[in-house]
PDB file of C-alpha atoms in Angstrom:
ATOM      1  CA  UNK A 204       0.000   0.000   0.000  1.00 72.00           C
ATOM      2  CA  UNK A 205       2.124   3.325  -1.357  1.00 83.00           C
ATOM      3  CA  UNK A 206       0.828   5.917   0.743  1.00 93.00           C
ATOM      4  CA  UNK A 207       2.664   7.929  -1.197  1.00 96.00           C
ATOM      5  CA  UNK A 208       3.132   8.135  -4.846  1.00 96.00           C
ATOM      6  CA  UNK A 209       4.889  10.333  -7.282  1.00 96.00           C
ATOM      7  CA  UNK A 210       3.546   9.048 -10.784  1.00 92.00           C
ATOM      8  CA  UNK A 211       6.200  10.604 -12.529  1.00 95.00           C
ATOM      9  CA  UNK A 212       9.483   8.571 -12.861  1.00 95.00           C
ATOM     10  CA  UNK A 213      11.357  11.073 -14.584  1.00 97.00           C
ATOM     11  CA  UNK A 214      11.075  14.577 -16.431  1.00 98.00           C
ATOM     12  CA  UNK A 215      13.045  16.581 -18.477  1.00 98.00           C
ATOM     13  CA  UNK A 216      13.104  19.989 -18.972  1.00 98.00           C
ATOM     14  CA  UNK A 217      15.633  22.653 -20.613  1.00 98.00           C
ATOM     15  CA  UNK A 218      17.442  25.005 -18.219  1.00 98.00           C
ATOM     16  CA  UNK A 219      15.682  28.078 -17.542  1.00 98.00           C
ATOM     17  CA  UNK A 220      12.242  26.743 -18.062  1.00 98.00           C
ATOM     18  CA  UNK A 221       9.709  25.709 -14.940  1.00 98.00           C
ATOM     19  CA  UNK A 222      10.420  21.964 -13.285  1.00 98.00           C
ATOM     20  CA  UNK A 223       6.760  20.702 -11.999  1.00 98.00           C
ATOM     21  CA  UNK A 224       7.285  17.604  -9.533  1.00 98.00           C
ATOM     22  CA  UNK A 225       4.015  15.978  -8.022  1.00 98.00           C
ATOM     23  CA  UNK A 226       3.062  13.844  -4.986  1.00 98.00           C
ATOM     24  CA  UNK A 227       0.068  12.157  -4.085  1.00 98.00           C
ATOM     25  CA  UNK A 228      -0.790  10.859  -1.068  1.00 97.00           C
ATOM     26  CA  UNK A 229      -3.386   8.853   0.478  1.00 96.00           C
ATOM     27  CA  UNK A 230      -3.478   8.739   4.041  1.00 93.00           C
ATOM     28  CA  UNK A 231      -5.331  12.001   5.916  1.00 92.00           C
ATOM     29  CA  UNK A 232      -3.753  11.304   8.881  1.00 90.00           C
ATOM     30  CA  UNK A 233      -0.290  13.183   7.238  1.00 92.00           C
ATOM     31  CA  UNK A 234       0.374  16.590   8.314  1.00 91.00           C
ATOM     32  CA  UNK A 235       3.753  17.569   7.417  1.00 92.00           C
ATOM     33  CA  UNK A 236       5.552  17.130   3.858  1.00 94.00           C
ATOM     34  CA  UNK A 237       9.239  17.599   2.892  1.00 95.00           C
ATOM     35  CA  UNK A 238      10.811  17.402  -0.518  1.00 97.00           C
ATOM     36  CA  UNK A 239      14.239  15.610  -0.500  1.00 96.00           C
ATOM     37  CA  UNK A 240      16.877  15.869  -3.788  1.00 97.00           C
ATOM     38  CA  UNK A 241      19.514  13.337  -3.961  1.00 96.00           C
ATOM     39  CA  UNK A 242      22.509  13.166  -6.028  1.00 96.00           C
ATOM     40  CA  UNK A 243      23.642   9.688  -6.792  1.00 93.00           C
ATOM     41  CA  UNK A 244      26.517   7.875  -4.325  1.00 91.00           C
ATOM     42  CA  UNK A 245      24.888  10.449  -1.591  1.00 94.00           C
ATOM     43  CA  UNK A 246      22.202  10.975   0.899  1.00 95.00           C
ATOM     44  CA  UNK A 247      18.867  12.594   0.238  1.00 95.00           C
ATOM     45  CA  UNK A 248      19.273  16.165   1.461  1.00 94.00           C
ATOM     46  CA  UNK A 249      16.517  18.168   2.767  1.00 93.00           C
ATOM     47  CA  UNK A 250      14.753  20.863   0.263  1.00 96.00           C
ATOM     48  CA  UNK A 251      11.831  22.564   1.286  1.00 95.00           C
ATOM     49  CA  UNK A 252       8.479  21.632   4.000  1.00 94.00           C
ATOM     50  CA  UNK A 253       4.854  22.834   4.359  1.00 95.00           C
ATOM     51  CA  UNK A 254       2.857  22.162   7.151  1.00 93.00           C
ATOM     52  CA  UNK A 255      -0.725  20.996   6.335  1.00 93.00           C
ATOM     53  CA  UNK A 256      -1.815  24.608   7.800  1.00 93.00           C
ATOM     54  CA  UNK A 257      -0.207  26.122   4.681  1.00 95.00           C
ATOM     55  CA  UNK A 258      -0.737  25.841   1.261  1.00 95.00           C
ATOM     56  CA  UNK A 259       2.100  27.530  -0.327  1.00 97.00           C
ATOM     57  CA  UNK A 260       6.018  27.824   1.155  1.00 97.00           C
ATOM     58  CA  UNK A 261       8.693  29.534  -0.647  1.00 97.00           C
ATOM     59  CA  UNK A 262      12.591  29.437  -0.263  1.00 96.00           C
ATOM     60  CA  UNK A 263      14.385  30.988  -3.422  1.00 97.00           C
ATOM     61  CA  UNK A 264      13.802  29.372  -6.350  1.00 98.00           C
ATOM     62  CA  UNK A 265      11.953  26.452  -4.893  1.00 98.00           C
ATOM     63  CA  UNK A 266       8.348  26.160  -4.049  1.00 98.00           C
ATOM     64  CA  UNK A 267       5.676  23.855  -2.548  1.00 98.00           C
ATOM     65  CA  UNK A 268       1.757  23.586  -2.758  1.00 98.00           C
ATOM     66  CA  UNK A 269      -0.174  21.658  -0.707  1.00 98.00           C
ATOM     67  CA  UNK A 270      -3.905  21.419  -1.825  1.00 97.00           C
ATOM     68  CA  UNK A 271      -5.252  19.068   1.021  1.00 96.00           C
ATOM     69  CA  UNK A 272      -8.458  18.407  -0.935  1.00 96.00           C
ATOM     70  CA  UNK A 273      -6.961  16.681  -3.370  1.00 97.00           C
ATOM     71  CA  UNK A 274      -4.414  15.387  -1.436  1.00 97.00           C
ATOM     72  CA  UNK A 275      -1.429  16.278  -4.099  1.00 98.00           C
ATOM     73  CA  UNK A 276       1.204  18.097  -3.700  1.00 97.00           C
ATOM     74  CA  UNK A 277       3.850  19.731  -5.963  1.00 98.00           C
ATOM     75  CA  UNK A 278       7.590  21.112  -6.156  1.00 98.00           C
ATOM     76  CA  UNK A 279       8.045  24.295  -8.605  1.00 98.00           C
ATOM     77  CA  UNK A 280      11.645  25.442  -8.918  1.00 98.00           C
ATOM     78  CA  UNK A 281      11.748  28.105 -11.259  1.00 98.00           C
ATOM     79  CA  UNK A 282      14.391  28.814 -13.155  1.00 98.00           C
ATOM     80  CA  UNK A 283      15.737  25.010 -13.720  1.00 98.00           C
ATOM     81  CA  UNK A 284      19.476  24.800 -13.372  1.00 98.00           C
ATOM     82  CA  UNK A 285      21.642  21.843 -14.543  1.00 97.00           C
ATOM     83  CA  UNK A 286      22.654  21.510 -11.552  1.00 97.00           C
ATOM     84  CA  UNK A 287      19.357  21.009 -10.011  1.00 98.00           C
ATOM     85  CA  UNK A 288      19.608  17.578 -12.058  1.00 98.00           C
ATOM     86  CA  UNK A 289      18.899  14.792  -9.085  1.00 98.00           C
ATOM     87  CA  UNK A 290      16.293  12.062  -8.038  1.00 97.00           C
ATOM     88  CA  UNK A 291      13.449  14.082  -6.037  1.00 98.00           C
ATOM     89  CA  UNK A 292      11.660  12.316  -3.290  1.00 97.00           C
ATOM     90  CA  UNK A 293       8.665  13.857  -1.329  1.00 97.00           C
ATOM     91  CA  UNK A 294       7.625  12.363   2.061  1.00 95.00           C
ATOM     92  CA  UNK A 295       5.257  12.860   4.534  1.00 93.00           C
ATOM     93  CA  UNK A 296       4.752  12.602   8.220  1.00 90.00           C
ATOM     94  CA  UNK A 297       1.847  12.503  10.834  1.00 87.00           C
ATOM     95  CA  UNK A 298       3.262  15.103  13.371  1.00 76.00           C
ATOM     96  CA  UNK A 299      -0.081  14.856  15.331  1.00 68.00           C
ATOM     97  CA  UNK A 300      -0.570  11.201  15.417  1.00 60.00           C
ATOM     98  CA  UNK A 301      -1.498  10.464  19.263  1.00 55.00           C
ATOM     99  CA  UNK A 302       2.446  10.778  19.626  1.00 57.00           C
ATOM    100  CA  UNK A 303       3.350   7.786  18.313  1.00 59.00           C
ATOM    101  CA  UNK A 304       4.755   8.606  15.296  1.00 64.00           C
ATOM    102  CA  UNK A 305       8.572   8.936  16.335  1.00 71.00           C
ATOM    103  CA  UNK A 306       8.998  10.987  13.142  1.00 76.00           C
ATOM    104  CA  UNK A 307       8.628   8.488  10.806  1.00 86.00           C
ATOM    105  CA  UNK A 308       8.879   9.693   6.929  1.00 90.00           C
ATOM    106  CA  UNK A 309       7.192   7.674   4.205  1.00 92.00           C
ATOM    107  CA  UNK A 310       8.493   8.270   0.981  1.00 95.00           C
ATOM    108  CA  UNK A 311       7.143   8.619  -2.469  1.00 96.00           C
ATOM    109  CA  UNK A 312       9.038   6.722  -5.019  1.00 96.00           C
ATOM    110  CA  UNK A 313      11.343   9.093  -6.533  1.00 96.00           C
ATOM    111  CA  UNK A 314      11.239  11.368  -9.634  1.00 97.00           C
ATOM    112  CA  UNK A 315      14.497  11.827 -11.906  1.00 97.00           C
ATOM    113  CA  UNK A 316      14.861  14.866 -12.900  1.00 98.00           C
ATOM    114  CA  UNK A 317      17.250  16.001 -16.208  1.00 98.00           C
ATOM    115  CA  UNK A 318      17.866  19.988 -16.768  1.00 98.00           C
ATOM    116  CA  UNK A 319      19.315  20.309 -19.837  1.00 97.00           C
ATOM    117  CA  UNK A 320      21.611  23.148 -20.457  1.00 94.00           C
TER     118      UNK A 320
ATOM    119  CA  UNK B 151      27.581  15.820   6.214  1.00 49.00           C
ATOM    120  CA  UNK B 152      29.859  15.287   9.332  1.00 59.00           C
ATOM    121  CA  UNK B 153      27.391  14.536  11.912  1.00 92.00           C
ATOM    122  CA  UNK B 154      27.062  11.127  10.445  1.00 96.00           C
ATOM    123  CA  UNK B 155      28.981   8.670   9.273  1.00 96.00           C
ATOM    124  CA  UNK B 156      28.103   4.892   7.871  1.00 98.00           C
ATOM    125  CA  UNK B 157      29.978   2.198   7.811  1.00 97.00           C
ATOM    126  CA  UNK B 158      30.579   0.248   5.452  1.00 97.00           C
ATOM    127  CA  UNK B 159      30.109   2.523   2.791  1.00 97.00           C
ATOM    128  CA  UNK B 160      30.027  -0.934   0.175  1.00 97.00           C
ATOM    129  CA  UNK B 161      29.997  -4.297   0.934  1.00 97.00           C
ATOM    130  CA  UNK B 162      29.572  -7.766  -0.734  1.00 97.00           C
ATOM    131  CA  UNK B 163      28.350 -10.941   1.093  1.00 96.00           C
ATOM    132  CA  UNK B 164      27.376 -14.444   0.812  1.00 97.00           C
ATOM    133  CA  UNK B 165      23.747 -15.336   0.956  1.00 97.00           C
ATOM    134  CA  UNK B 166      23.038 -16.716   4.725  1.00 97.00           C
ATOM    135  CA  UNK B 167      25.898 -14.955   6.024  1.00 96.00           C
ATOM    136  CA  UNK B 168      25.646 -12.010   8.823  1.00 96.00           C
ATOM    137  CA  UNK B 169      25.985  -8.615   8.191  1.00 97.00           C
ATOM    138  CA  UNK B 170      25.737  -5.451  10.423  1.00 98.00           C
ATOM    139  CA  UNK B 171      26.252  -2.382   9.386  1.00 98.00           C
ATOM    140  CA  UNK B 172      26.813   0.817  11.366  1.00 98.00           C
ATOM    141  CA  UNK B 173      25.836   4.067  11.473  1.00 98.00           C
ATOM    142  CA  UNK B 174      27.460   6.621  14.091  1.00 98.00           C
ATOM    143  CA  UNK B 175      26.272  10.517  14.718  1.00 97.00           C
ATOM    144  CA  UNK B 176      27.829  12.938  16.500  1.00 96.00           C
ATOM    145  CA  UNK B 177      24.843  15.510  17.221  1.00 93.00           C
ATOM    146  CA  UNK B 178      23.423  13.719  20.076  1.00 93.00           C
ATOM    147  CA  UNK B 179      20.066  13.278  18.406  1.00 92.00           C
ATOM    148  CA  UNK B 180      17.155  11.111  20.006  1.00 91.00           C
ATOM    149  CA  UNK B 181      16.001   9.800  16.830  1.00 92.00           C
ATOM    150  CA  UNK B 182      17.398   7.347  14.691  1.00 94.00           C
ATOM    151  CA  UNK B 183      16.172   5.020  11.405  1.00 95.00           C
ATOM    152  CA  UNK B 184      17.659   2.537   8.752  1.00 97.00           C
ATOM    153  CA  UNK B 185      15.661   3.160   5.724  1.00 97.00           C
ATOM    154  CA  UNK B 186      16.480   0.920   2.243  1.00 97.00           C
ATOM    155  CA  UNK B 187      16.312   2.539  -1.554  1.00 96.00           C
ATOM    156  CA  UNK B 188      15.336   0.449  -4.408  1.00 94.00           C
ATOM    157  CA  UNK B 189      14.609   1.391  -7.746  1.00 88.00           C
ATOM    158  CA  UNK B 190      10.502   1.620  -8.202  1.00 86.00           C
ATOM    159  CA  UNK B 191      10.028   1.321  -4.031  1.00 90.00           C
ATOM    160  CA  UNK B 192      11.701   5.067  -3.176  1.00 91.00           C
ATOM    161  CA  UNK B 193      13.118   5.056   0.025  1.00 95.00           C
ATOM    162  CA  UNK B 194      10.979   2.072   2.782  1.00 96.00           C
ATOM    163  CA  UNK B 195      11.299   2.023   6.596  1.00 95.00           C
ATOM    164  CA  UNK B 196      13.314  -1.143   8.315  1.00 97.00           C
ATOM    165  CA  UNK B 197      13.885  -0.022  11.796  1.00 97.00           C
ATOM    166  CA  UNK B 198      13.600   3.073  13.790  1.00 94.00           C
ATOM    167  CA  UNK B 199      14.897   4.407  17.275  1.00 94.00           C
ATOM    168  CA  UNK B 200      13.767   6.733  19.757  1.00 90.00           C
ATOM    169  CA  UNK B 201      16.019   6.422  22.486  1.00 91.00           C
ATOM    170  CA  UNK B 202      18.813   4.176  23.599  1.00 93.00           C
ATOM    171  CA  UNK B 203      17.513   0.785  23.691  1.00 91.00           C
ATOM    172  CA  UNK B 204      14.142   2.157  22.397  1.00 93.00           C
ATOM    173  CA  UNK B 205      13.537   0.416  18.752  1.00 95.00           C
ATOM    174  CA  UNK B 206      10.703  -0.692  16.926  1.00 93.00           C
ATOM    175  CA  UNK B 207       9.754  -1.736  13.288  1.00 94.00           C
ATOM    176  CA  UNK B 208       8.990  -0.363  10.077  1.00 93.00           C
ATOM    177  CA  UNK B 209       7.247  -1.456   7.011  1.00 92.00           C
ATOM    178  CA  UNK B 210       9.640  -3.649   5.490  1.00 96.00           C
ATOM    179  CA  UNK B 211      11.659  -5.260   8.815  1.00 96.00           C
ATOM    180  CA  UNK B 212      11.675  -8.922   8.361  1.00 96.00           C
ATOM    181  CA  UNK B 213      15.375 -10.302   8.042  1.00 96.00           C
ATOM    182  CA  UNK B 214      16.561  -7.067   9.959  1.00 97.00           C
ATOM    183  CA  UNK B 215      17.390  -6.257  13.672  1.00 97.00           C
ATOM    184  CA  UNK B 216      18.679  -3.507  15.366  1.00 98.00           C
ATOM    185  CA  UNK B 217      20.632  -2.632  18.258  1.00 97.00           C
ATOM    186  CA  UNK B 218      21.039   0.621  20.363  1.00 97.00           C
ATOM    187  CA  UNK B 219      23.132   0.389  23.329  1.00 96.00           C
ATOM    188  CA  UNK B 220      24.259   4.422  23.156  1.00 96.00           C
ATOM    189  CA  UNK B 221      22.604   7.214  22.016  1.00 95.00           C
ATOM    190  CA  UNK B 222      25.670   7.735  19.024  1.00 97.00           C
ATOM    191  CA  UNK B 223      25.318   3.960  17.585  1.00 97.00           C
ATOM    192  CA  UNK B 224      22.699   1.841  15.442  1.00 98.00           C
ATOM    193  CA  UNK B 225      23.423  -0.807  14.582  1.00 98.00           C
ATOM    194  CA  UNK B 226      21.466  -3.089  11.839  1.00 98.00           C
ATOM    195  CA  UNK B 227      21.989  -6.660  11.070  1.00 98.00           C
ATOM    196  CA  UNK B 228      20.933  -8.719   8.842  1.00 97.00           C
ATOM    197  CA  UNK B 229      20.812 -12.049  10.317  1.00 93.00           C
ATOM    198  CA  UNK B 230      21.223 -14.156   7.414  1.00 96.00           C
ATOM    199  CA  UNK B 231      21.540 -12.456   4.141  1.00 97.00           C
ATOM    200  CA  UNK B 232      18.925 -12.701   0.916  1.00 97.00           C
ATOM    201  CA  UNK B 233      19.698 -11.685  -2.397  1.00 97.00           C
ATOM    202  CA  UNK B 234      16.753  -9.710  -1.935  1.00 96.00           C
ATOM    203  CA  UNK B 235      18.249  -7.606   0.442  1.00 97.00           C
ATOM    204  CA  UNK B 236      20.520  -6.132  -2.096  1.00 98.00           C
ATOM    205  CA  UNK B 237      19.659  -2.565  -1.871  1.00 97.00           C
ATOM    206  CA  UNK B 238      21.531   0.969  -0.521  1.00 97.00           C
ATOM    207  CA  UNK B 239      20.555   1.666   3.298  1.00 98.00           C
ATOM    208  CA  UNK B 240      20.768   4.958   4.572  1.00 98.00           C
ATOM    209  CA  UNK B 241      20.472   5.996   8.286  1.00 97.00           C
ATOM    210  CA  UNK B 242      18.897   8.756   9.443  1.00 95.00           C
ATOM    211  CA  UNK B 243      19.149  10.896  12.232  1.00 94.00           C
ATOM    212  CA  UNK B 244      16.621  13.691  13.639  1.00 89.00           C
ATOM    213  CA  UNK B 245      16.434  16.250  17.115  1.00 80.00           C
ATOM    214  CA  UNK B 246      13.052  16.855  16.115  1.00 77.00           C
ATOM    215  CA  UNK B 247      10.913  14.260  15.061  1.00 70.00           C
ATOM    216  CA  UNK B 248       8.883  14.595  12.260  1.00 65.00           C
ATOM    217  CA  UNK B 249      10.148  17.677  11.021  1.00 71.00           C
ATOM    218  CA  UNK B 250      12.898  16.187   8.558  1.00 76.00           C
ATOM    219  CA  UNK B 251      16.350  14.064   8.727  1.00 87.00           C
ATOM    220  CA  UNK B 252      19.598  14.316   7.917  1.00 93.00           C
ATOM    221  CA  UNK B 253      20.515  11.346   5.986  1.00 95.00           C
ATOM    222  CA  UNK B 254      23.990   9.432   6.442  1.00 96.00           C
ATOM    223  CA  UNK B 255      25.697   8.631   2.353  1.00 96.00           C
ATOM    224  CA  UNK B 256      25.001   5.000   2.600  1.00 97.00           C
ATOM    225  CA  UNK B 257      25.577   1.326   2.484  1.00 98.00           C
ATOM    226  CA  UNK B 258      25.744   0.043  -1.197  1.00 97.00           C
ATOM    227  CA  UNK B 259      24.777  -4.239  -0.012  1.00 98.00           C
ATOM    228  CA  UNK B 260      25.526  -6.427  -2.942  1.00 97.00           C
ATOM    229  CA  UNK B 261      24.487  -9.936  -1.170  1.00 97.00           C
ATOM    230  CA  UNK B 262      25.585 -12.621  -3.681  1.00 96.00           C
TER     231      UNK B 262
END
């Protein structure tokens, strides 16, 4: 059962242009989502958050939007750089869940992304 | 990043042989986890601690174990390696649960 699912398993665009990344997710109970980039022979590094009371966050070129109806939510980084080329995982956590959640992430399956210069 | 290190960084083993790898921090963090990557799957829970000698499972445990006998150390072993335990393991570490990790560079497992 993926709670959470990113659809896409890879997307090019040219450098310059608008990157869209999406996540679904299935599970109400999740509160809190993080987008994680990950070069390869590294660890996923920590991108950008939202908490389930927002529906937009912003940090420089990178932005999230949460719309909790539809339970999706999606990574805009605007302009794309070549360097921003990386696998892009969003996750989610249940900060509120009776306190039993210990921080637990679950993870959507990855999207590759290529910038071309 | 320096406030985590894992250990081995590759390794190659024998099916039905044990294996433990390590992961060490250095930021005195409460909260610890072993997640595994594979391609299609994303990145899926094993183990997870809370607190020293506080550990419980995740979604995809069975043929793992953990130890934590100090709050810098987990430790996960697989008890008798599967070829389907290939994968690349990351550990995890986090002050504030919930609110994001910061992920150790892995343990490339080739069980053969």
């Amino acid at each position: 059962d993926q709670q959470v699912k990113q659809n896409s398993p890879s997307l090019s665009v040219q450098e310059g242009r608008i990157s869209i990344l999406n996540c679904d997710y299935t599970n109400s109970m999740f509160d809190y989502f993080l987008w994680y980039k990950k070069y390869p022979a590294e660890g996923p590094t920590f991108l950008i958050s939202i908490s389930s009371i927002k529906d937009k966050n912003e940090d420089g070129r990178f932005t999230v939007f949460l719309n909790k109806s539809a339970k999706h939510l999606s990574l805009h980084i605007v302009p794309s750089q070549p360097g921003d080329s990386a696998v892009y995982f969003c996750a989610a956590s249940a900060l509120n869940a009776g306190g039993t959640s210990y921080g637990k992430l679950t993870f959507g399956q990855g999207t590759i992304l290529t910038v071309h210069p | 990043d320096a406030g985590i290190t894992q250990s081995p960084r590759h390794k190659v083993t024998e099916t039905g042989t044990p294996v433990t790898l390590r992961c060490h921090q250095t930021e005195n963090h409460r909260y610890m986890y072993w997640y595994r990557q594979d391609p299609g799957h994303g990145l899926r829970l094993i183990h997870y601690s809370y607190g020293v000698k506080d550990t419980d499972k995740g979604e995809v445990s069975d043929g793992y174990s953990v130890s934590r006998s100090k709050t810098e150390d987990f430790l996960l072993t697989l008890e008798s390696a599967t070829s389907s335990q290939t994968s690349v393991y990351f550990c995890a570490i986090a002050g504030t649960p919930g609110y994001g990790y910061t992920f150790g560079s892995g343990t490339r497992l080739t069980v053969v």
